[in-house]
Amino acid sequence: MLDIRVIRSQRKETEEKLRRRDPTISLRPVLDLDSRRRELIVRSEGLKKKRNEASDLIGRLKKEGKDTAQHIVEMKRVSEQIKSLDSEIREVEEQIHAEMCELPNIPDDSVPVGETKDDAIVLREWGEKAEFPFEPRNHVQLSAAAGLLDFPRAAKLAEAQFPMYVGMGAMLEWALLCFMVDVQTRENGYTLVLPPYLVNKQTMFTSGNLPKFEQELYKLPDDELYLIPTSEVPLTSFHRDEILREEDLPLRYASYTACFRREAGTYGAEERGLIRVHQFNKIEMYKVTTPETSERELDSLVRDAERIVERLGLHYRTRLLPTGDMALQSAKTCDIEVWLPAQKAYYEVSSCSNCKSFQAVRGSIRYKPKEGGNNQYVHTLNGSGLATSRLLVAILETYQQADGSILVPEAIRKYLPGIERIEATS
């Protein structure tokens, strides 16, 4: 959520930047409501002062044995006016809150203006696209031949677009997760967190998922809890309503969770299998920083994700997303996309974002400057380090052999002792 003080003091500049994301955005409704709220507060405080003065006068008159009936009647009338004004103030504040919740984050000046992924800027590429002396099979065919995934039984247990890893498929998935946890915690210095998969409404609000995206979330209505779409959600509220010390920043967390997304809509055959699923596993990276260091921390966050893909030997590209393709809470986002040989296309495996103070305002997460002065909002950053579903697709398709077997990338062989190749069984 944006800081209303910024909107008041920098209305023109803020509106111009927000219109890079959506040309229809106007701050006039928020500012009109804010002006109305302040006007009502002035009137209410004036009446409260008048009521206090009347109360003091009544007290003095009673001590002097004088009649106070008329003054009491007047004070009651003023109290009713105050009650009415305070009720109106609450209504206006709710309207302001609703309007503010619809506003996206202000895009960073470095973000290209555009509406779709086609407007993204390629920052860099690594490796070469896999080439084969045979017609490559897609991951659904490969996993069926090796008995790695069982989509029909997963659909029987749940519904379509839920995966089930079996045998070597489950072991390969687990090896990937262990590898990424080791790299992010032991090598890159992130503190491991295993958060709840179910969170409350305030936690979803703080991350930016509510109220705008409620229809995309899985919800347990009887408990007023939501299944997390990413562990960014609980990690954002890890320090909610806290005041941190500047000398303790940046904080770096990594977490493993399953993630749950409705992924509403229809998709083509090229997005079957693991390409687009309702449940997937992910290692999340999360940072809490000062405003002065957040851009530098975003650069290192992206590199921490890129190195995972490099060590797995997969061709990828990193792109800076345009204004119209970023999440509501993001001020700047870089996507890492791996090449999927059978699809002949790039697919995102990591999205790294600097949300600046947007989530901190929602969650009241501040820090105390070591040089003194007023408490300031922190900046929050998040990134996949990485999501395994499309990563596994890339591994299966990139490392496939002519006989249908699949080589295991060297980086994860230590998590699969004695296994260098997954043989096709059919």
Coordinates of C-alpha atoms in Angstrom, one line a residue:
M1 CA 0.0 0.0 0.0
L2 CA 1.2 3.5 -0.8
D3 CA 1.8 6.0 2.0
I4 CA -0.9 8.6 2.0
R5 CA 1.6 11.2 3.0
V6 CA 3.5 10.6 -0.3
I7 CA 0.3 11.0 -2.2
R8 CA -0.5 14.3 -0.5
S9 CA 3.0 15.8 -0.9
Q10 CA 3.8 14.3 -4.4
R11 CA 0.5 14.0 -6.0
K12 CA 1.4 14.9 -9.6
E13 CA 4.6 12.9 -9.7
T14 CA 3.0 9.9 -8.0
E15 CA 0.0 9.9 -10.4
E16 CA 2.3 10.2 -13.5
K17 CA 4.3 7.2 -12.4
L18 CA 1.3 5.1 -11.5
R19 CA -0.2 5.8 -15.0
R20 CA 2.9 4.0 -16.4
R21 CA 1.2 0.9 -15.0
D22 CA -2.4 1.9 -15.8
P23 CA -3.3 5.0 -17.7
T24 CA -6.7 5.2 -16.1
I25 CA -5.4 5.6 -12.5
S26 CA -6.5 8.8 -10.8
L27 CA -5.5 9.9 -7.3
R28 CA -8.4 12.4 -7.2
P29 CA -10.8 10.0 -5.3
V30 CA -8.3 9.3 -2.6
L31 CA -7.3 12.9 -2.2
D32 CA -10.9 14.1 -2.1
L33 CA -11.7 11.6 0.6
D34 CA -8.6 12.5 2.5
S35 CA -9.5 16.2 2.4
R36 CA -13.0 15.3 3.6
R37 CA -11.5 13.2 6.4
R38 CA -9.3 16.0 7.6
E39 CA -12.1 18.5 7.5
L40 CA -14.3 16.2 9.6
I41 CA -11.5 15.7 12.1
V42 CA -11.0 19.4 12.5
R43 CA -14.7 19.8 13.2
S44 CA -14.8 16.9 15.6
E45 CA -11.8 18.1 17.5
G46 CA -13.3 21.6 17.7
L47 CA -16.5 20.2 19.3
K48 CA -14.5 18.0 21.6
K49 CA -12.7 21.0 22.9
K50 CA -16.0 22.8 23.3
R51 CA -17.4 19.8 25.2
N52 CA -14.4 19.7 27.5
E53 CA -14.8 23.4 28.2
A54 CA -18.5 22.9 29.0
S55 CA -17.6 20.0 31.3
D56 CA -15.2 22.2 33.2
L57 CA -17.8 25.0 33.4
I58 CA -20.5 22.6 34.7
G59 CA -18.1 21.4 37.4
R60 CA -17.4 24.9 38.5
L61 CA -21.0 25.9 38.5
K62 CA -22.0 22.8 40.6
K63 CA -19.4 23.8 43.2
E64 CA -20.9 27.2 43.3
G65 CA -24.4 25.8 43.7
K66 CA -25.6 27.2 40.4
D67 CA -28.0 25.8 37.9
T68 CA -26.3 23.6 35.2
A69 CA -29.3 22.2 33.4
Q70 CA -29.0 24.3 30.3
H71 CA -25.3 23.6 30.0
I72 CA -25.8 19.9 30.4
V73 CA -28.4 19.9 27.6
E74 CA -26.0 21.8 25.4
M75 CA -23.1 19.4 26.2
K76 CA -25.3 16.4 25.3
R77 CA -26.2 18.1 22.0
V78 CA -22.5 18.6 21.3
S79 CA -21.7 15.0 22.3
E80 CA -24.3 13.7 19.8
Q81 CA -22.7 15.9 17.1
I82 CA -19.3 14.4 17.9
K83 CA -20.6 10.9 17.8
S84 CA -22.1 11.5 14.4
L85 CA -18.9 13.1 13.1
D86 CA -16.7 10.3 14.4
S87 CA -19.0 7.7 12.7
E88 CA -18.7 9.7 9.4
I89 CA -14.9 9.8 9.9
R90 CA -14.8 6.0 10.2
E91 CA -16.9 5.6 7.1
V92 CA -14.6 7.9 5.1
E93 CA -11.5 6.1 6.4
E94 CA -12.9 2.8 5.2
Q95 CA -13.5 4.4 1.8
I96 CA -9.9 5.7 1.7
H97 CA -8.6 2.3 2.7
A98 CA -10.7 0.6 -0.1
E99 CA -9.4 3.1 -2.6
M100 CA -5.8 2.7 -1.4
C101 CA -6.0 -1.1 -1.6
E102 CA -6.7 -0.8 -5.3
L103 CA -3.6 1.2 -6.1
P104 CA -0.5 -0.7 -7.3
N105 CA 3.0 0.1 -6.2
I106 CA 4.9 3.0 -7.9
P107 CA 7.2 1.5 -10.6
D108 CA 10.9 2.2 -10.3
D109 CA 12.2 4.7 -12.8
S110 CA 14.4 1.9 -14.4
V111 CA 11.3 -0.2 -15.3
P112 CA 10.3 -0.1 -19.0
V113 CA 6.8 1.2 -19.8
G114 CA 4.6 -1.5 -21.5
E115 CA 1.7 -3.8 -21.0
T116 CA 2.9 -7.3 -21.8
K117 CA 5.9 -9.6 -21.5
D118 CA 6.8 -8.6 -25.0
D119 CA 7.8 -5.2 -23.7
A120 CA 10.3 -6.7 -21.2
I121 CA 14.0 -6.0 -21.6
V122 CA 16.4 -9.0 -21.8
L123 CA 19.2 -8.2 -19.4
R124 CA 21.4 -11.2 -20.0
E125 CA 21.4 -14.8 -21.3
W126 CA 23.5 -17.8 -20.1
G127 CA 24.4 -21.0 -21.8
E128 CA 23.2 -22.5 -25.1
K129 CA 19.9 -24.0 -26.1
A130 CA 20.0 -27.8 -26.0
E131 CA 20.2 -29.4 -29.4
F132 CA 19.5 -33.0 -30.2
P133 CA 20.3 -35.4 -33.1
F134 CA 16.8 -36.8 -32.6
E135 CA 13.3 -35.4 -32.1
P136 CA 13.1 -34.4 -28.4
R137 CA 10.2 -35.6 -26.4
N138 CA 8.3 -33.4 -23.9
H139 CA 8.4 -33.9 -20.2
V140 CA 5.0 -35.6 -20.1
Q141 CA 6.3 -38.3 -22.5
L142 CA 9.6 -38.6 -20.8
S143 CA 8.1 -38.9 -17.3
A144 CA 5.5 -41.5 -18.5
A145 CA 8.3 -43.6 -20.0
A146 CA 10.4 -43.5 -16.8
G147 CA 7.4 -43.6 -14.4
L148 CA 8.2 -40.3 -12.7
L149 CA 4.8 -38.6 -12.6
D150 CA 1.2 -39.9 -12.4
F151 CA -1.2 -37.2 -13.6
P152 CA -4.2 -39.5 -14.0
R153 CA -4.1 -40.7 -10.4
A154 CA -3.4 -37.2 -9.2
A155 CA -6.6 -36.1 -10.9
K156 CA -8.4 -39.0 -9.3
L157 CA -7.2 -37.9 -5.9
A158 CA -7.8 -34.1 -6.4
E159 CA -8.6 -32.8 -9.9
A160 CA -6.7 -31.9 -13.1
Q161 CA -3.6 -29.8 -12.8
F162 CA -2.4 -31.3 -9.6
P163 CA 0.8 -33.3 -9.9
M164 CA 1.9 -36.5 -8.2
Y165 CA 5.6 -37.4 -8.1
V166 CA 6.3 -41.2 -8.0
G167 CA 9.5 -43.2 -7.4
M168 CA 12.5 -41.6 -9.1
G169 CA 10.3 -38.5 -9.9
A170 CA 9.7 -37.9 -6.2
M171 CA 13.4 -38.5 -5.5
L172 CA 14.5 -36.1 -8.2
E173 CA 12.1 -33.5 -6.9
W174 CA 13.4 -34.0 -3.4
A175 CA 17.0 -33.8 -4.6
L176 CA 16.3 -30.5 -6.2
L177 CA 14.8 -29.1 -3.1
C178 CA 17.7 -30.3 -0.9
F179 CA 20.2 -28.8 -3.3
M180 CA 18.5 -25.4 -3.4
V181 CA 18.1 -25.3 0.4
D182 CA 21.8 -26.1 0.8
V183 CA 22.9 -23.4 -1.6
Q184 CA 20.7 -20.7 -0.2
T185 CA 21.4 -21.3 3.4
R186 CA 25.0 -22.7 3.6
E187 CA 26.5 -20.7 0.7
N188 CA 24.3 -17.6 0.3
G189 CA 23.6 -16.9 4.0
Y190 CA 19.8 -17.1 4.2
T191 CA 18.2 -18.2 7.4
L192 CA 15.9 -21.2 6.8
V193 CA 12.2 -20.8 7.8
L194 CA 9.5 -23.4 7.5
P195 CA 6.3 -21.3 7.8
P196 CA 2.6 -22.4 8.0
Y197 CA 0.8 -23.3 4.7
L198 CA -2.4 -21.7 6.0
V199 CA -2.5 -18.0 6.9
N200 CA -5.1 -15.5 8.1
K201 CA -6.6 -12.6 6.3
Q202 CA -4.3 -10.0 7.6
T203 CA -1.3 -12.0 6.5
M204 CA -2.7 -12.2 3.0
F205 CA -3.5 -8.4 3.0
T206 CA 0.1 -7.5 4.1
S207 CA 1.6 -9.3 1.2
G208 CA -0.8 -7.6 -1.3
N209 CA -2.9 -10.7 -2.2
L210 CA -6.0 -9.3 -0.5
P211 CA -8.5 -7.8 -1.2
K212 CA -7.9 -7.6 -5.0
F213 CA -7.0 -11.2 -5.7
E214 CA -9.2 -13.2 -3.4
Q215 CA -10.8 -15.1 -6.3
E216 CA -7.4 -16.6 -7.2
L217 CA -6.8 -18.0 -3.7
Y218 CA -7.8 -21.3 -2.1
K219 CA -9.8 -20.5 1.0
L220 CA -11.0 -22.4 4.0
P221 CA -14.2 -20.4 4.8
D222 CA -15.1 -22.1 8.0
D223 CA -11.7 -21.2 9.5
E224 CA -11.1 -17.9 7.7
L225 CA -7.7 -19.2 6.5
Y226 CA -6.1 -19.2 3.1
L227 CA -3.6 -21.7 1.5
I228 CA -0.5 -19.8 0.6
P229 CA 0.1 -19.1 -3.2
T230 CA 3.8 -18.6 -2.3
S231 CA 5.8 -18.4 0.9
E232 CA 6.4 -14.7 0.2
V233 CA 3.0 -14.4 1.9
P234 CA 4.0 -15.6 5.4
L235 CA 7.5 -14.3 5.2
T236 CA 6.2 -10.8 4.6
S237 CA 4.3 -10.9 7.9
F238 CA 7.2 -12.4 9.8
H239 CA 8.0 -9.0 11.2
R240 CA 4.6 -7.5 10.9
D241 CA 3.9 -4.7 13.5
E242 CA 7.5 -4.7 14.6
I243 CA 10.2 -2.1 14.8
L244 CA 13.6 -3.5 13.8
R245 CA 17.1 -2.1 14.3
E246 CA 18.9 -0.7 11.3
E247 CA 22.1 -2.5 12.4
D248 CA 20.3 -5.8 12.1
L249 CA 19.4 -5.2 8.4
P250 CA 19.4 -6.7 5.9
L251 CA 17.6 -9.8 7.1
R252 CA 17.7 -12.7 4.6
Y253 CA 15.3 -15.7 4.8
A254 CA 14.8 -18.8 2.7
S255 CA 11.8 -21.0 3.1
Y256 CA 10.5 -24.3 1.6
T257 CA 6.8 -24.7 1.1
A258 CA 4.2 -26.1 -1.2
C259 CA 2.4 -23.4 -3.1
F260 CA -1.3 -23.4 -4.1
R261 CA -2.8 -21.3 -6.9
R262 CA -6.2 -21.6 -8.6
E263 CA -4.6 -20.6 -12.0
A264 CA -8.1 -19.9 -13.4
G265 CA -8.6 -20.0 -17.1
T266 CA -7.9 -22.4 -20.0
Y267 CA -4.6 -23.3 -21.4
G268 CA -3.3 -25.0 -24.5
A269 CA -1.6 -28.4 -24.8
E270 CA 1.8 -26.8 -24.6
E271 CA 1.1 -26.0 -20.9
R272 CA 0.0 -29.4 -19.8
G273 CA 1.9 -31.5 -17.3
L274 CA 4.0 -29.5 -14.9
I275 CA 3.9 -26.3 -16.9
R276 CA 0.9 -24.8 -15.1
V277 CA -0.3 -26.6 -12.0
H278 CA -2.4 -25.8 -8.9
Q279 CA 0.2 -27.0 -6.5
F280 CA 4.0 -26.9 -6.7
N281 CA 7.1 -26.8 -4.5
K282 CA 9.3 -23.7 -4.1
I283 CA 12.3 -22.4 -2.3
E284 CA 11.6 -18.7 -1.6
M285 CA 14.2 -16.0 -0.9
Y286 CA 13.1 -13.0 1.1
K287 CA 14.9 -9.9 2.3
V288 CA 14.1 -7.0 4.6
T289 CA 16.4 -4.0 4.0
T290 CA 16.8 -0.3 4.3
P291 CA 15.7 1.9 1.3
E292 CA 19.4 2.8 0.7
T293 CA 20.4 -0.9 0.1
S294 CA 17.3 -2.4 -1.5
E295 CA 18.4 -2.0 -5.1
R296 CA 21.7 -3.6 -4.4
E297 CA 20.0 -6.4 -2.5
L298 CA 17.7 -7.0 -5.6
D299 CA 20.8 -7.4 -7.8
S300 CA 22.2 -10.0 -5.4
L301 CA 18.8 -11.7 -5.1
V302 CA 18.6 -12.2 -8.9
R303 CA 22.2 -13.5 -9.0
D304 CA 21.4 -16.0 -6.2
A305 CA 18.6 -17.4 -8.3
E306 CA 20.6 -17.3 -11.6
R307 CA 23.4 -19.3 -10.1
I308 CA 21.0 -22.2 -9.2
V309 CA 20.1 -22.5 -12.9
E310 CA 23.7 -22.2 -14.0
R311 CA 24.8 -25.0 -11.7
L312 CA 22.1 -27.2 -13.1
G313 CA 23.5 -26.5 -16.6
L314 CA 20.3 -25.0 -18.0
H315 CA 20.1 -22.3 -20.6
Y316 CA 18.2 -19.2 -19.4
R317 CA 17.6 -15.5 -19.9
T318 CA 16.9 -12.8 -17.3
R319 CA 14.3 -10.1 -18.2
L320 CA 13.3 -6.8 -16.6
L321 CA 9.5 -6.8 -16.7
P322 CA 7.6 -3.8 -18.0
T323 CA 5.2 -1.7 -15.8
G324 CA 2.0 -3.5 -17.0
D325 CA 3.3 -7.0 -16.3
M326 CA 4.4 -6.6 -12.6
A327 CA 2.5 -7.8 -9.6
L328 CA 0.5 -5.2 -7.7
Q329 CA 3.1 -5.0 -4.8
S330 CA 6.2 -4.9 -7.0
A331 CA 8.1 -1.7 -7.9
K332 CA 10.7 -3.7 -10.0
T333 CA 10.7 -7.3 -11.1
C334 CA 13.2 -9.5 -12.9
D335 CA 12.1 -12.8 -14.3
I336 CA 14.5 -15.7 -14.9
E337 CA 13.2 -17.9 -17.7
V338 CA 14.6 -21.3 -18.6
W339 CA 14.5 -22.8 -22.1
L340 CA 12.2 -25.8 -22.5
P341 CA 13.4 -27.7 -25.6
A342 CA 10.2 -29.6 -26.4
Q343 CA 8.1 -26.4 -26.1
K344 CA 10.7 -24.4 -27.9
A345 CA 9.9 -21.5 -25.5
Y346 CA 11.1 -19.8 -22.4
Y347 CA 9.2 -20.3 -19.1
E348 CA 9.7 -18.4 -15.9
V349 CA 11.2 -20.3 -13.0
S350 CA 12.0 -17.4 -10.7
S351 CA 10.5 -13.9 -10.3
C352 CA 12.6 -11.5 -8.1
S353 CA 10.9 -8.3 -7.0
N354 CA 11.7 -5.2 -5.0
C355 CA 8.5 -4.1 -3.3
K356 CA 10.2 -1.2 -1.6
S357 CA 7.9 0.1 1.3
F358 CA 4.6 -1.1 -0.2
Q359 CA 4.3 -4.2 1.9
A360 CA 5.9 -2.6 4.9
V361 CA 3.2 0.1 5.0
R362 CA 0.5 -2.6 4.9
G363 CA 2.2 -4.6 7.7
S364 CA 3.6 -1.7 9.7
I365 CA 7.1 -3.0 9.5
R366 CA 9.6 -0.3 10.4
Y367 CA 13.2 0.2 11.6
K368 CA 14.9 2.5 14.0
P369 CA 17.7 4.4 12.3
K370 CA 21.0 3.9 14.1
E371 CA 21.7 7.7 13.8
G372 CA 18.4 8.5 15.5
G373 CA 15.4 10.2 14.2
N374 CA 11.9 8.9 13.3
N375 CA 11.3 5.3 12.6
Q376 CA 11.2 4.5 8.8
Y377 CA 9.5 1.8 6.8
V378 CA 11.7 -1.0 5.6
H379 CA 11.9 -2.3 2.0
T380 CA 11.0 -5.9 1.3
L381 CA 12.2 -8.1 -1.5
N382 CA 11.3 -11.6 -2.6
G383 CA 12.4 -14.1 -5.2
S384 CA 12.0 -17.8 -6.1
G385 CA 15.2 -19.7 -5.4
L386 CA 13.6 -21.6 -7.2
A387 CA 10.2 -23.1 -8.1
T388 CA 10.7 -26.8 -9.0
S389 CA 7.9 -27.6 -11.4
R390 CA 9.2 -25.9 -14.6
L391 CA 12.7 -26.4 -13.4
L392 CA 12.1 -30.2 -13.4
V393 CA 10.6 -29.9 -16.9
A394 CA 13.7 -28.1 -18.1
I395 CA 15.9 -30.8 -16.6
L396 CA 14.0 -33.7 -18.1
E397 CA 13.9 -32.2 -21.5
T398 CA 17.4 -30.8 -21.6
Y399 CA 19.1 -34.0 -20.2
Q400 CA 17.1 -36.5 -22.2
Q401 CA 18.9 -39.1 -24.3
A402 CA 17.9 -40.9 -27.5
D403 CA 16.9 -44.1 -25.7
G404 CA 14.5 -42.2 -23.5
S405 CA 16.7 -42.1 -20.4
I406 CA 17.5 -38.9 -18.6
L407 CA 20.9 -37.9 -17.2
V408 CA 21.0 -36.5 -13.7
P409 CA 22.7 -33.0 -13.5
E410 CA 26.0 -33.3 -11.7
A411 CA 24.9 -30.6 -9.2
I412 CA 22.3 -32.8 -7.6
R413 CA 23.9 -36.3 -7.9
K414 CA 25.1 -36.2 -4.3
Y415 CA 21.5 -36.1 -3.2
L416 CA 20.8 -39.3 -5.3
P417 CA 23.8 -41.5 -4.4
G418 CA 24.9 -43.9 -7.1
I419 CA 22.3 -42.6 -9.6
E420 CA 23.6 -40.7 -12.7
R421 CA 20.9 -41.7 -15.1
I422 CA 17.2 -42.4 -14.9
E423 CA 16.3 -45.2 -17.2
A424 CA 13.1 -45.4 -19.2
T425 CA 11.0 -48.4 -18.1
S426 CA 8.6 -48.4 -21.0

